[in-house]
Coordinates of C-alpha atoms and ligand atoms in Angstrom, one line a residue:
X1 CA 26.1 94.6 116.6
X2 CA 25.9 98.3 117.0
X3 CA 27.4 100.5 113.9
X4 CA 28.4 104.0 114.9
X5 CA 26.5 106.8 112.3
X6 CA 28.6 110.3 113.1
X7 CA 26.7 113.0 112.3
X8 CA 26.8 116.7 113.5
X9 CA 24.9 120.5 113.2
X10 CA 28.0 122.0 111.7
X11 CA 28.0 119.9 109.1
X12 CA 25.0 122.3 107.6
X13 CA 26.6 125.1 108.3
X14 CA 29.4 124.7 105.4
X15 CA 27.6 127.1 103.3
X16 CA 27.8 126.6 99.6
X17 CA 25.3 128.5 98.3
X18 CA 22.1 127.9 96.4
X19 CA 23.3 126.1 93.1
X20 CA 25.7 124.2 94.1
X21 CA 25.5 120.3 94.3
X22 CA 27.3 119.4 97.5
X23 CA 24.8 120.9 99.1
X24 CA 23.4 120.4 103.2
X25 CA 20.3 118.6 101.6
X26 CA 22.8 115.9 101.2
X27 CA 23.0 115.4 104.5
X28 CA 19.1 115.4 104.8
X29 CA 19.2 112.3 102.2
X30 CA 22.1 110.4 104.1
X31 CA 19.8 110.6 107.4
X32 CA 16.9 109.4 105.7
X33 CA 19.1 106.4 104.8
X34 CA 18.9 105.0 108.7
X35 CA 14.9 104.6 108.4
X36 CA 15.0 103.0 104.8
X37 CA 18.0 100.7 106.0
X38 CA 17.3 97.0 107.6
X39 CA 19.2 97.9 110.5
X40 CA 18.3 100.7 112.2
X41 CA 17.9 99.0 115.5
X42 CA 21.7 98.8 115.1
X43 CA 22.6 102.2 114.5
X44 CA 23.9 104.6 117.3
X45 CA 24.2 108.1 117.0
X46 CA 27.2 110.2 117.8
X47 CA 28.0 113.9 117.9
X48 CA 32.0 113.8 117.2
X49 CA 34.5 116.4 118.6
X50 CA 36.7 118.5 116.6
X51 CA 40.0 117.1 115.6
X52 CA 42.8 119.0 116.5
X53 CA 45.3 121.8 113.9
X54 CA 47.9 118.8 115.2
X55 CA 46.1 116.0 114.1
X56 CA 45.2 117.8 110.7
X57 CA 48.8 118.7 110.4
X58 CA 50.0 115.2 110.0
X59 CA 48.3 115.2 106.9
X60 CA 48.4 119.4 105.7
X61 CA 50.7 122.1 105.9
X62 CA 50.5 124.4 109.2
X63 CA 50.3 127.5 106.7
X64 CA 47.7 126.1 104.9
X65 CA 45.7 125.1 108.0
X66 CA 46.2 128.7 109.0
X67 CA 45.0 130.3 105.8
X68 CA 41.5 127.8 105.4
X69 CA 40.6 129.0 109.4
X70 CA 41.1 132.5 108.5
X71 CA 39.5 132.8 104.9
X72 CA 36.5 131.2 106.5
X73 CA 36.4 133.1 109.5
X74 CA 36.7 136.2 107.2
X75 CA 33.7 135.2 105.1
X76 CA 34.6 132.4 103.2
X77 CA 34.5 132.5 99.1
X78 CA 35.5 130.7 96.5
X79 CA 38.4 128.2 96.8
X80 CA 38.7 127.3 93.7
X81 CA 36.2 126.9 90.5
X82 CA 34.5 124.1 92.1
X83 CA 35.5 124.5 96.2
X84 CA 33.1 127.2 98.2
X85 CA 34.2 128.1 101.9
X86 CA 31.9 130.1 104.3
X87 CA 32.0 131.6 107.8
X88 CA 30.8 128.1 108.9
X89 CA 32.8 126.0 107.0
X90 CA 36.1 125.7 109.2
X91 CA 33.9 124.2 112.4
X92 CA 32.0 122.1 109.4
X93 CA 35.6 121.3 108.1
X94 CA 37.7 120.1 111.7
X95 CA 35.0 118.7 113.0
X96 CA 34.2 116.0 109.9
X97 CA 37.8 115.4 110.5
X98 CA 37.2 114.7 113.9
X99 CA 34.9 112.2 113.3
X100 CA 37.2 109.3 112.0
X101 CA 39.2 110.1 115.4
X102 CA 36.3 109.9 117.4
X103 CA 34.8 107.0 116.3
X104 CA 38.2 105.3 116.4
X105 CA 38.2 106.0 119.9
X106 CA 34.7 104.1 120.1
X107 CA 35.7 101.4 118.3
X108 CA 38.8 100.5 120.0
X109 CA 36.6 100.7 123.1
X110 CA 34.2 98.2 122.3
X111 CA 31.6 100.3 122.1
X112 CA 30.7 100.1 118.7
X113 CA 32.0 97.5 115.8
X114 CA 31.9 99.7 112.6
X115 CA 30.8 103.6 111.9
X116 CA 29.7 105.6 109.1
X117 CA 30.2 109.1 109.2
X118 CA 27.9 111.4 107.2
X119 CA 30.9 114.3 107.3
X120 CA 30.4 117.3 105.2
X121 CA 32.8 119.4 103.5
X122 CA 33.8 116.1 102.0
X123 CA 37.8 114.9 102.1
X124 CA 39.2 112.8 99.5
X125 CA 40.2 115.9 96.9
X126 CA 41.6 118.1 99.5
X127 CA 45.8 117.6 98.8
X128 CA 48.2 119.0 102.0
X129 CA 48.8 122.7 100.7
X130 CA 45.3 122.9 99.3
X131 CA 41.5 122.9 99.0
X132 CA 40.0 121.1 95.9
X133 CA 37.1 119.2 94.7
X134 CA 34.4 120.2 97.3
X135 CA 36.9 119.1 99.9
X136 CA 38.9 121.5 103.0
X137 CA 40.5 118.8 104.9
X138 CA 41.1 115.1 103.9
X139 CA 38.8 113.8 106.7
X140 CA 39.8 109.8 105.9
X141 CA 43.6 111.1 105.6
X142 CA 43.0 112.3 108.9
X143 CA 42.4 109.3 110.8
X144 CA 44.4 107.4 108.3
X145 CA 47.8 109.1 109.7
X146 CA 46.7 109.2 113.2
X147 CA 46.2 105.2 112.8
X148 CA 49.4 104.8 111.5
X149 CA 51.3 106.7 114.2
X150 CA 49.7 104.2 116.1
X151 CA 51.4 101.7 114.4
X152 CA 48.7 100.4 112.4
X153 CA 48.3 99.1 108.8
X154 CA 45.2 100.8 106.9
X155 CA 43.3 99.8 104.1
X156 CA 41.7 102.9 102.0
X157 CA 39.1 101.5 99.9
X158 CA 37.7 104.5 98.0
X159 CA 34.9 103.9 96.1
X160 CA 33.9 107.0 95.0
X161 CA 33.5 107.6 91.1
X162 CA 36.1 110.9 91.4
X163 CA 40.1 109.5 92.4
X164 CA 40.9 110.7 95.8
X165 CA 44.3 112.6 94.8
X166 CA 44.7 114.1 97.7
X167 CA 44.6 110.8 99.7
X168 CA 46.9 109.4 97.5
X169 CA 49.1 111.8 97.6
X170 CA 49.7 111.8 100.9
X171 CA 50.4 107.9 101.3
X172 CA 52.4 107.2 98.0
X173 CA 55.5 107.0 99.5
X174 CA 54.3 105.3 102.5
X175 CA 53.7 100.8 102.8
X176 CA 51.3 101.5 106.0
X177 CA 48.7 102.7 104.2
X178 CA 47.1 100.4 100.6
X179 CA 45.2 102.9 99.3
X180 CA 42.9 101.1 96.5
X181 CA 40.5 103.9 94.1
X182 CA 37.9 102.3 91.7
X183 CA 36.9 105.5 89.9
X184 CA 35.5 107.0 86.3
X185 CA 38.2 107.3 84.1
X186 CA 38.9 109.9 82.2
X187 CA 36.6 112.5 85.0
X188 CA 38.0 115.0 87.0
X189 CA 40.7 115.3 88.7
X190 CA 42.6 113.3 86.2
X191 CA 44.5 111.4 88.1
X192 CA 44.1 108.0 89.2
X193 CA 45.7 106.3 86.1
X194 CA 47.0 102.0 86.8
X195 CA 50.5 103.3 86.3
X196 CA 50.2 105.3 89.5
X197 CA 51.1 102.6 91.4
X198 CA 53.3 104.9 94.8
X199 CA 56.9 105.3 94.9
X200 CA 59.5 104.5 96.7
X201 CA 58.9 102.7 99.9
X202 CA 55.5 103.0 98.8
X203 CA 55.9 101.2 95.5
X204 CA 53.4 99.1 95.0
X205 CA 50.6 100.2 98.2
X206 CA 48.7 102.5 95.8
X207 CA 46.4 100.7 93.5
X208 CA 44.6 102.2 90.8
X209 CA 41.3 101.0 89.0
X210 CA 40.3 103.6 86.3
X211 CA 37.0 102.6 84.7
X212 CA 35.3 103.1 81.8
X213 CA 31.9 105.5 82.0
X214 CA 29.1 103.2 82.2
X215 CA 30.7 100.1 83.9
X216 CA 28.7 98.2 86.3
X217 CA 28.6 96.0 89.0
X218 CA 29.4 92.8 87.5
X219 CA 33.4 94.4 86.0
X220 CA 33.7 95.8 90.1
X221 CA 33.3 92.6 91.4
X222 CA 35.8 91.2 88.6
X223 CA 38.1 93.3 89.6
X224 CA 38.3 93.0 93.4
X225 CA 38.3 89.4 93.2
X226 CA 41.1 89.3 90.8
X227 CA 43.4 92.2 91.1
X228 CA 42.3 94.0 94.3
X229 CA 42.3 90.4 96.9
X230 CA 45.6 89.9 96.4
X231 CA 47.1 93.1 97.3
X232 CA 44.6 93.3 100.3
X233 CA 45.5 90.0 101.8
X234 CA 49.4 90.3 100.9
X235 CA 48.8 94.0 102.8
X236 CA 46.6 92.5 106.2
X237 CA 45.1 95.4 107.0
X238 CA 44.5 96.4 110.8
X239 CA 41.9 99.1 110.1
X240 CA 39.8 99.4 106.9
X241 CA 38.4 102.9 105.7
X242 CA 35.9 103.6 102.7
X243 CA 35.3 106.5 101.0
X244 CA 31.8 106.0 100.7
X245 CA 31.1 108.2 97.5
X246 CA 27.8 107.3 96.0
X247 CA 28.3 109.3 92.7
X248 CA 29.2 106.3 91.0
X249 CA 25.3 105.4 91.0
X250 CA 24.0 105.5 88.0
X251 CA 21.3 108.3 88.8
X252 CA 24.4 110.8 90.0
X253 CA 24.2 114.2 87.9
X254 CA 28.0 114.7 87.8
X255 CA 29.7 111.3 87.1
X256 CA 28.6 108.5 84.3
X257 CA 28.8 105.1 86.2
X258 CA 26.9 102.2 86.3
X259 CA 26.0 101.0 89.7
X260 CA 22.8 101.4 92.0
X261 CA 22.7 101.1 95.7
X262 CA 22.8 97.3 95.6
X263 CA 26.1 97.2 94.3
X264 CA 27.2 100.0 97.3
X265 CA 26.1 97.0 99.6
X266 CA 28.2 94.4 98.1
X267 CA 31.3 96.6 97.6
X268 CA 30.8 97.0 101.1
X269 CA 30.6 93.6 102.3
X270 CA 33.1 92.5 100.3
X271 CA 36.2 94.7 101.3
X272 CA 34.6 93.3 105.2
X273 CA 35.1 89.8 104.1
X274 CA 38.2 90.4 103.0
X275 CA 39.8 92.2 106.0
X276 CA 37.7 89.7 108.7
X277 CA 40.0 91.2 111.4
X278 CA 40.0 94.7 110.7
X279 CA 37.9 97.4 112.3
X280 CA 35.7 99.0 109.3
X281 CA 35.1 102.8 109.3
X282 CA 33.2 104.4 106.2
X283 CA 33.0 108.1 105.3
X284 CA 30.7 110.0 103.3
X285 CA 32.0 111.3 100.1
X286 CA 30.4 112.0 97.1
X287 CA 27.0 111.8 95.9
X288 CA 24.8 114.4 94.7
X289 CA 21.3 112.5 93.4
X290 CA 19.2 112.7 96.5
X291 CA 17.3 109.1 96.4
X292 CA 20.6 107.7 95.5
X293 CA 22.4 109.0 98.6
X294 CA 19.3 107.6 100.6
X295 CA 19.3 104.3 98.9
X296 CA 23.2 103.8 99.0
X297 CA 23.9 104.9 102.8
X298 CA 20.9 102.6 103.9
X299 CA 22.7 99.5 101.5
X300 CA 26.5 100.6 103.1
X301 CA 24.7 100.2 106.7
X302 CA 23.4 97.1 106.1
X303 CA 26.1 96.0 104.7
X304 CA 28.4 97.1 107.9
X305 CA 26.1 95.5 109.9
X306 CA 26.7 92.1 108.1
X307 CA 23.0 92.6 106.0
X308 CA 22.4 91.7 102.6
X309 CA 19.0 92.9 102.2
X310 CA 19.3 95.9 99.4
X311 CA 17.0 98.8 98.2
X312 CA 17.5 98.2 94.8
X313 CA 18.8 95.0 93.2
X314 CA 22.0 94.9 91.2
X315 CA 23.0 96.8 87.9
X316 CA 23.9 94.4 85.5
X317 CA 26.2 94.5 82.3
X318 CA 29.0 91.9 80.5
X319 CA 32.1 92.2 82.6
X320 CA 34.5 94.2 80.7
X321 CA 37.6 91.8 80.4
X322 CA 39.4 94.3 77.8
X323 CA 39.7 97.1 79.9
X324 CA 40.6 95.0 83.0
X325 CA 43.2 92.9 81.1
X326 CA 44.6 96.7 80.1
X327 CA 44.7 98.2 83.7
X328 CA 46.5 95.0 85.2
X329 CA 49.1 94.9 82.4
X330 CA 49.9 98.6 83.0
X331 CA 50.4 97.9 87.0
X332 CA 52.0 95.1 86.0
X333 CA 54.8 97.2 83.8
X334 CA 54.5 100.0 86.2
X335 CA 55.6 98.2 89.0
X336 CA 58.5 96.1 87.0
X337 CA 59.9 99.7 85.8
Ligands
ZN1 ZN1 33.1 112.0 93.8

Protein backbone atom coordinates (compact mmCIF):
# COMPACT_ATOMS: atom_id res chain seq x y z
CA UNK A 1 0.00 0.00 0.00
CA UNK A 2 1.75 3.17 -0.69
CA UNK A 3 -0.56 6.55 -0.34
CA UNK A 4 0.72 9.49 -2.19
CA UNK A 5 1.00 12.88 0.35
CA UNK A 6 1.54 15.99 -2.32
CA UNK A 7 3.10 18.66 -0.70
CA UNK A 8 5.13 21.58 -2.11
CA UNK A 9 7.42 25.09 -0.90
CA UNK A 10 5.01 27.30 -2.74
CA UNK A 11 2.42 26.34 -0.89
CA UNK A 12 3.92 28.77 2.02
CA UNK A 13 4.50 31.26 -0.08
CA UNK A 14 0.54 32.27 -0.51
CA UNK A 15 1.01 35.03 1.83
CA UNK A 16 -1.97 35.99 3.93
CA UNK A 17 -0.72 37.97 6.37
CA UNK A 18 -0.32 37.79 10.06
CA UNK A 19 -4.03 37.49 11.39
CA UNK A 20 -5.48 35.59 9.20
CA UNK A 21 -6.53 31.91 9.78
CA UNK A 22 -5.63 30.11 6.69
CA UNK A 23 -2.44 30.62 7.39
CA UNK A 24 1.15 28.52 6.22
CA UNK A 25 1.23 27.11 9.85
CA UNK A 26 -1.51 25.02 8.47
CA UNK A 27 0.55 23.41 6.51
CA UNK A 28 3.17 22.84 9.41
CA UNK A 29 0.12 20.99 11.38
CA UNK A 30 -0.98 18.75 8.17
CA UNK A 31 2.90 17.55 8.01
CA UNK A 32 3.01 16.79 11.49
CA UNK A 33 -0.06 14.54 10.73
CA UNK A 34 2.40 11.77 8.84
CA UNK A 35 4.46 11.18 12.25
CA UNK A 36 1.22 10.97 14.51
CA UNK A 37 -0.49 8.72 11.71
CA UNK A 38 -0.21 4.67 11.91
CA UNK A 39 0.98 4.64 8.56
CA UNK A 40 3.78 6.40 7.86
CA UNK A 41 5.82 3.61 6.47
CA UNK A 42 3.11 3.95 3.70
CA UNK A 43 3.34 7.42 2.82
CA UNK A 44 5.33 8.75 -0.20
CA UNK A 45 6.26 12.09 -0.78
CA UNK A 46 5.73 14.07 -3.97
CA UNK A 47 6.55 17.55 -5.20
CA UNK A 48 3.61 18.07 -7.91
CA UNK A 49 4.01 20.29 -11.14
CA UNK A 50 1.97 23.11 -11.97
CA UNK A 51 -1.19 22.57 -13.75
CA UNK A 52 -1.53 24.26 -16.81
CA UNK A 53 -3.92 28.01 -17.67
CA UNK A 54 -5.67 24.99 -20.07
CA UNK A 55 -6.29 22.71 -17.53
CA UNK A 56 -7.60 25.48 -15.12
CA UNK A 57 -9.65 26.77 -17.95
CA UNK A 58 -11.89 23.83 -18.09
CA UNK A 59 -13.09 24.82 -14.86
CA UNK A 60 -12.55 29.10 -14.90
CA UNK A 61 -12.90 31.78 -17.26
CA UNK A 62 -9.57 32.65 -19.37
CA UNK A 63 -10.14 36.45 -18.26
CA UNK A 64 -10.35 35.60 -14.91
CA UNK A 65 -7.28 33.33 -15.00
CA UNK A 66 -5.58 36.32 -16.51
CA UNK A 67 -6.62 38.85 -13.93
CA UNK A 68 -5.68 36.39 -10.57
CA UNK A 69 -1.83 35.85 -12.42
CA UNK A 70 -1.55 39.51 -12.80
CA UNK A 71 -3.03 40.92 -9.42
CA UNK A 72 -0.66 38.60 -7.75
CA UNK A 73 2.22 39.17 -9.72
CA UNK A 74 1.54 42.95 -9.12
CA UNK A 75 1.46 42.47 -5.32
CA UNK A 76 -1.42 40.68 -4.51
CA UNK A 77 -4.25 42.25 -2.01
CA UNK A 78 -7.40 41.73 -1.00
CA UNK A 79 -9.74 39.56 -3.03
CA UNK A 80 -12.51 39.89 -1.35
CA UNK A 81 -13.35 40.46 2.61
CA UNK A 82 -12.16 37.14 3.45
CA UNK A 83 -9.76 36.05 0.22
CA UNK A 84 -5.95 37.57 0.47
CA UNK A 85 -3.66 37.13 -2.75
CA UNK A 86 0.18 37.87 -2.65
CA UNK A 87 3.19 38.01 -5.02
CA UNK A 88 3.41 34.29 -4.25
CA UNK A 89 0.14 33.21 -4.38
CA UNK A 90 -0.35 32.46 -8.25
CA UNK A 91 2.70 29.67 -8.12
CA UNK A 92 0.99 28.63 -4.54
CA UNK A 93 -2.43 28.75 -6.50
CA UNK A 94 -1.51 26.54 -10.17
CA UNK A 95 0.55 24.47 -8.53
CA UNK A 96 -2.12 23.02 -5.63
CA UNK A 97 -4.07 22.64 -8.84
CA UNK A 98 -1.56 20.69 -10.25
CA UNK A 99 -1.47 18.33 -7.64
CA UNK A 100 -4.76 16.39 -8.32
CA UNK A 101 -3.27 16.04 -11.98
CA UNK A 102 -0.17 14.85 -10.89
CA UNK A 103 -1.06 12.39 -8.54
CA UNK A 104 -3.70 11.11 -11.10
CA UNK A 105 -0.87 10.49 -13.28
CA UNK A 106 0.67 8.34 -10.36
CA UNK A 107 -2.13 6.59 -9.62
CA UNK A 108 -3.10 5.48 -12.90
CA UNK A 109 0.50 4.25 -13.06
CA UNK A 110 0.53 1.99 -10.33
CA UNK A 111 2.63 3.74 -8.50
CA UNK A 112 0.74 4.73 -5.72
CA UNK A 113 -3.09 3.54 -4.62
CA UNK A 114 -4.56 6.79 -2.98
CA UNK A 115 -2.98 10.53 -2.33
CA UNK A 116 -3.62 13.23 -0.08
CA UNK A 117 -2.59 16.52 -1.02
CA UNK A 118 -1.90 19.11 1.57
CA UNK A 119 -2.55 22.08 -1.24
CA UNK A 120 -2.72 25.58 -0.04
CA UNK A 121 -4.64 28.35 -1.26
CA UNK A 122 -7.53 25.97 -0.71
CA UNK A 123 -10.29 25.27 -3.66
CA UNK A 124 -13.78 24.38 -2.98
CA UNK A 125 -15.12 28.34 -2.71
CA UNK A 126 -13.35 29.57 -5.67
CA UNK A 127 -16.58 29.76 -8.47
CA UNK A 128 -15.20 30.12 -12.44
CA UNK A 129 -15.18 34.03 -12.72
CA UNK A 130 -14.06 34.39 -9.22
CA UNK A 131 -11.92 34.18 -6.05
CA UNK A 132 -13.86 33.45 -2.72
CA UNK A 133 -13.63 31.88 0.62
CA UNK A 134 -9.82 31.58 1.06
CA UNK A 135 -9.82 29.85 -2.35
CA UNK A 136 -8.00 31.16 -6.12
CA UNK A 137 -8.54 28.11 -8.15
CA UNK A 138 -10.90 25.05 -7.41
CA UNK A 139 -7.96 22.65 -7.04
CA UNK A 140 -10.55 19.33 -6.77
CA UNK A 141 -12.57 21.02 -9.82
CA UNK A 142 -9.51 20.92 -11.48
CA UNK A 143 -8.80 17.35 -11.66
CA UNK A 144 -12.47 16.64 -11.49
CA UNK A 145 -12.93 18.04 -15.22
CA UNK A 146 -9.72 16.81 -16.52
CA UNK A 147 -11.05 13.21 -15.21
CA UNK A 148 -14.15 13.58 -16.93
CA UNK A 149 -12.67 14.54 -20.29
CA UNK A 150 -11.21 11.36 -19.79
CA UNK A 151 -14.31 9.84 -19.75
CA UNK A 152 -14.56 9.14 -16.27
CA UNK A 153 -17.38 9.22 -13.57
CA UNK A 154 -16.23 11.20 -10.28
CA UNK A 155 -17.51 11.09 -6.99
CA UNK A 156 -16.94 14.62 -4.95
CA UNK A 157 -17.39 13.82 -1.40
CA UNK A 158 -16.81 17.15 0.35
CA UNK A 159 -16.69 16.97 3.87
CA UNK A 160 -15.72 20.18 4.80
CA UNK A 161 -18.12 22.17 7.32
CA UNK A 162 -18.35 25.36 4.57
CA UNK A 163 -20.48 24.05 1.02
CA UNK A 164 -18.12 23.98 -1.83
CA UNK A 165 -20.22 26.41 -4.14
CA UNK A 166 -17.86 26.78 -6.40
CA UNK A 167 -17.58 23.06 -7.05
CA UNK A 168 -21.04 22.74 -7.33
CA UNK A 169 -21.39 25.18 -9.48
CA UNK A 170 -19.42 24.05 -11.89
CA UNK A 171 -20.92 20.31 -12.11
CA UNK A 172 -24.70 21.12 -11.70
CA UNK A 173 -25.59 20.66 -14.99
CA UNK A 174 -23.35 17.84 -15.54
CA UNK A 175 -24.37 13.57 -14.59
CA UNK A 176 -20.32 12.80 -14.64
CA UNK A 177 -19.62 14.31 -11.69
CA UNK A 178 -22.09 13.30 -7.98
CA UNK A 179 -20.96 15.93 -6.07
CA UNK A 180 -22.17 15.04 -2.34
CA UNK A 181 -21.44 18.32 0.54
CA UNK A 182 -22.17 17.43 4.33
CA UNK A 183 -21.74 20.97 5.67
CA UNK A 184 -22.98 23.52 8.68
CA UNK A 185 -26.01 24.90 7.80
CA UNK A 186 -26.91 28.03 7.98
CA UNK A 187 -22.68 29.27 7.74
CA UNK A 188 -21.16 30.90 5.04
CA UNK A 189 -21.46 30.88 1.89
CA UNK A 190 -25.10 30.05 2.19
CA UNK A 191 -25.59 27.89 -0.16
CA UNK A 192 -25.75 24.27 -0.03
CA UNK A 193 -29.46 23.96 0.85
CA UNK A 194 -31.34 19.86 0.09
CA UNK A 195 -33.30 21.61 -2.63
CA UNK A 196 -30.13 22.23 -4.60
CA UNK A 197 -30.23 19.14 -6.02
CA UNK A 198 -28.37 20.21 -10.09
CA UNK A 199 -30.30 20.92 -13.06
CA UNK A 200 -30.89 19.73 -16.09
CA UNK A 201 -28.91 16.91 -17.20
CA UNK A 202 -27.51 17.20 -13.89
CA UNK A 203 -30.69 16.82 -12.02
CA UNK A 204 -30.30 14.79 -9.45
CA UNK A 205 -26.01 14.34 -9.27
CA UNK A 206 -25.66 17.22 -6.71
CA UNK A 207 -26.61 16.12 -3.28
CA UNK A 208 -26.97 18.38 -0.46
CA UNK A 209 -26.60 17.57 3.43
CA UNK A 210 -27.04 20.85 5.40
CA UNK A 211 -26.61 20.20 9.12
CA UNK A 212 -27.44 21.57 12.12
CA UNK A 213 -24.39 23.37 14.35
CA UNK A 214 -23.37 20.86 16.77
CA UNK A 215 -24.21 17.62 14.91
CA UNK A 216 -21.92 14.73 15.42
CA UNK A 217 -20.74 11.72 14.17
CA UNK A 218 -23.37 9.36 14.90
CA UNK A 219 -26.34 11.81 12.39
CA UNK A 220 -23.06 11.57 9.55
CA UNK A 221 -23.00 8.13 9.60
CA UNK A 222 -27.10 8.13 9.47
CA UNK A 223 -26.98 9.88 6.74
CA UNK A 224 -24.44 8.29 4.33
CA UNK A 225 -25.87 5.03 4.99
CA UNK A 226 -29.35 6.12 4.23
CA UNK A 227 -29.49 8.88 1.79
CA UNK A 228 -25.97 9.23 0.51
CA UNK A 229 -25.34 4.94 -0.42
CA UNK A 230 -27.91 5.00 -2.71
CA UNK A 231 -26.98 7.84 -4.96
CA UNK A 232 -23.25 6.66 -4.72
CA UNK A 233 -23.90 3.07 -5.85
CA UNK A 234 -26.76 4.10 -8.42
CA UNK A 235 -23.74 6.73 -9.65
CA UNK A 236 -20.53 3.88 -9.67
CA UNK A 237 -18.01 6.13 -9.49
CA UNK A 238 -14.59 5.57 -11.34
CA UNK A 239 -12.55 8.15 -9.26
CA UNK A 240 -13.49 9.31 -5.79
CA UNK A 241 -12.22 12.90 -4.49
CA UNK A 242 -12.64 14.35 -0.87
CA UNK A 243 -12.49 17.66 0.18
CA UNK A 244 -10.72 16.94 3.22
CA UNK A 245 -11.92 20.09 5.32
CA UNK A 246 -11.27 19.46 8.98
CA UNK A 247 -13.24 22.59 10.28
CA UNK A 248 -16.05 20.54 11.02
CA UNK A 249 -13.93 19.33 14.19
CA UNK A 250 -15.36 20.37 17.00
CA UNK A 251 -12.14 22.37 18.26
CA UNK A 252 -12.26 24.54 14.70
CA UNK A 253 -12.43 28.49 15.60
CA UNK A 254 -14.66 29.38 12.52
CA UNK A 255 -17.42 26.66 12.14
CA UNK A 256 -19.67 24.93 15.09
CA UNK A 257 -19.64 21.18 14.27
CA UNK A 258 -19.45 18.22 16.24
CA UNK A 259 -16.89 15.75 15.11
CA UNK A 260 -13.21 14.97 16.17
CA UNK A 261 -10.56 13.39 14.07
CA UNK A 262 -12.02 9.84 14.67
CA UNK A 263 -15.01 10.65 12.81
CA UNK A 264 -12.48 12.16 9.77
CA UNK A 265 -11.24 8.42 9.71
CA UNK A 266 -14.54 6.81 9.31
CA UNK A 267 -15.96 9.33 6.85
CA UNK A 268 -13.08 8.34 5.09
CA UNK A 269 -13.29 4.78 5.09
CA UNK A 270 -16.57 4.72 4.51
CA UNK A 271 -16.98 6.68 1.06
CA UNK A 272 -13.70 3.78 0.18
CA UNK A 273 -15.98 1.07 1.03
CA UNK A 274 -18.50 2.34 -0.85
CA UNK A 275 -16.64 3.04 -4.16
CA UNK A 276 -14.32 -0.47 -3.73
CA UNK A 277 -13.23 0.15 -7.34
CA UNK A 278 -12.53 3.67 -7.54
CA UNK A 279 -9.18 5.33 -7.18
CA UNK A 280 -9.41 7.72 -3.95
CA UNK A 281 -7.73 11.16 -3.98
CA UNK A 282 -8.25 13.56 -0.93
CA UNK A 283 -7.44 17.27 -0.76
CA UNK A 284 -6.85 19.56 1.86
CA UNK A 285 -9.47 22.10 2.58
CA UNK A 286 -10.41 23.65 5.58
CA UNK A 287 -9.30 23.55 8.95
CA UNK A 288 -7.87 26.24 10.98
CA UNK A 289 -7.32 24.56 14.86
CA UNK A 290 -3.81 23.42 14.60
CA UNK A 291 -4.03 19.94 16.76
CA UNK A 292 -7.14 19.27 14.89
CA UNK A 293 -5.53 19.59 11.48
CA UNK A 294 -2.76 17.18 12.94
CA UNK A 295 -5.10 14.78 14.44
CA UNK A 296 -7.56 14.73 11.35
CA UNK A 297 -4.90 14.35 8.43
CA UNK A 298 -3.10 11.56 10.43
CA UNK A 299 -6.98 9.76 10.92
CA UNK A 300 -7.74 10.49 6.77
CA UNK A 301 -4.17 8.65 6.15
CA UNK A 302 -4.91 5.90 7.95
CA UNK A 303 -7.96 5.65 6.84
CA UNK A 304 -6.68 5.74 2.92
CA UNK A 305 -4.47 3.26 3.84
CA UNK A 306 -7.23 0.80 4.96
CA UNK A 307 -6.33 1.71 9.07
CA UNK A 308 -8.71 2.11 11.65
CA UNK A 309 -6.53 3.04 14.44
CA UNK A 310 -7.71 6.83 15.45
CA UNK A 311 -6.09 9.71 17.47
CA UNK A 312 -9.08 10.46 19.23
CA UNK A 313 -12.15 8.28 19.62
CA UNK A 314 -15.57 9.19 18.27
CA UNK A 315 -17.89 12.28 19.15
CA UNK A 316 -20.97 11.03 20.20
CA UNK A 317 -24.58 12.50 20.30
CA UNK A 318 -28.50 11.09 19.52
CA UNK A 319 -28.72 10.87 15.78
CA UNK A 320 -30.85 13.65 14.69
CA UNK A 321 -33.80 11.88 12.84
CA UNK A 322 -35.87 15.29 12.54
CA UNK A 323 -33.55 17.14 10.63
CA UNK A 324 -32.65 14.19 8.44
CA UNK A 325 -36.26 13.20 7.79
CA UNK A 326 -36.50 17.20 6.72
CA UNK A 327 -33.53 17.26 4.30
CA UNK A 328 -34.59 13.95 2.47
CA UNK A 329 -38.22 15.14 2.07
CA UNK A 330 -36.97 18.46 0.50
CA UNK A 331 -34.69 16.35 -2.12
CA UNK A 332 -37.34 14.25 -2.43
CA UNK A 333 -39.84 17.29 -3.63
CA UNK A 334 -36.98 19.05 -5.26
CA UNK A 335 -36.25 16.38 -7.45
CA UNK A 336 -40.18 15.45 -8.28
CA UNK A 337 -40.57 19.38 -9.21
ZN1 LIG B 1 -14.40 25.19 5.36
Amino acid sequence: MVILFGTHPKYVEHDTGSVHPESPERLIAVRRGIESSCVKDAIKLFQPEAATLEELGRVHESSYIDALRRFCLMGGGMLDPDTVASVGSWDAAIYSAGAGLDAARKIRAGEADAAFLAVRPPGHHAVSDRAMGFCLINNIAVLAADLVAKGEKVLVFDYDAHHGNGTQEMFFEDPSVLYVSIHQYPQYPGTGRAREVGSGAGKGFTLNLPFHAATTGPSYMEALNRIVAPAVEAFAPTWTLISAGFDAHRRDPLTEMGLTSGDFCDLTLWVKQQTPSSKVIAFLEGGYDLSALEQSTAATLAALAGETTKPEPNSDGPIDFEMLKALEESRRRALSD
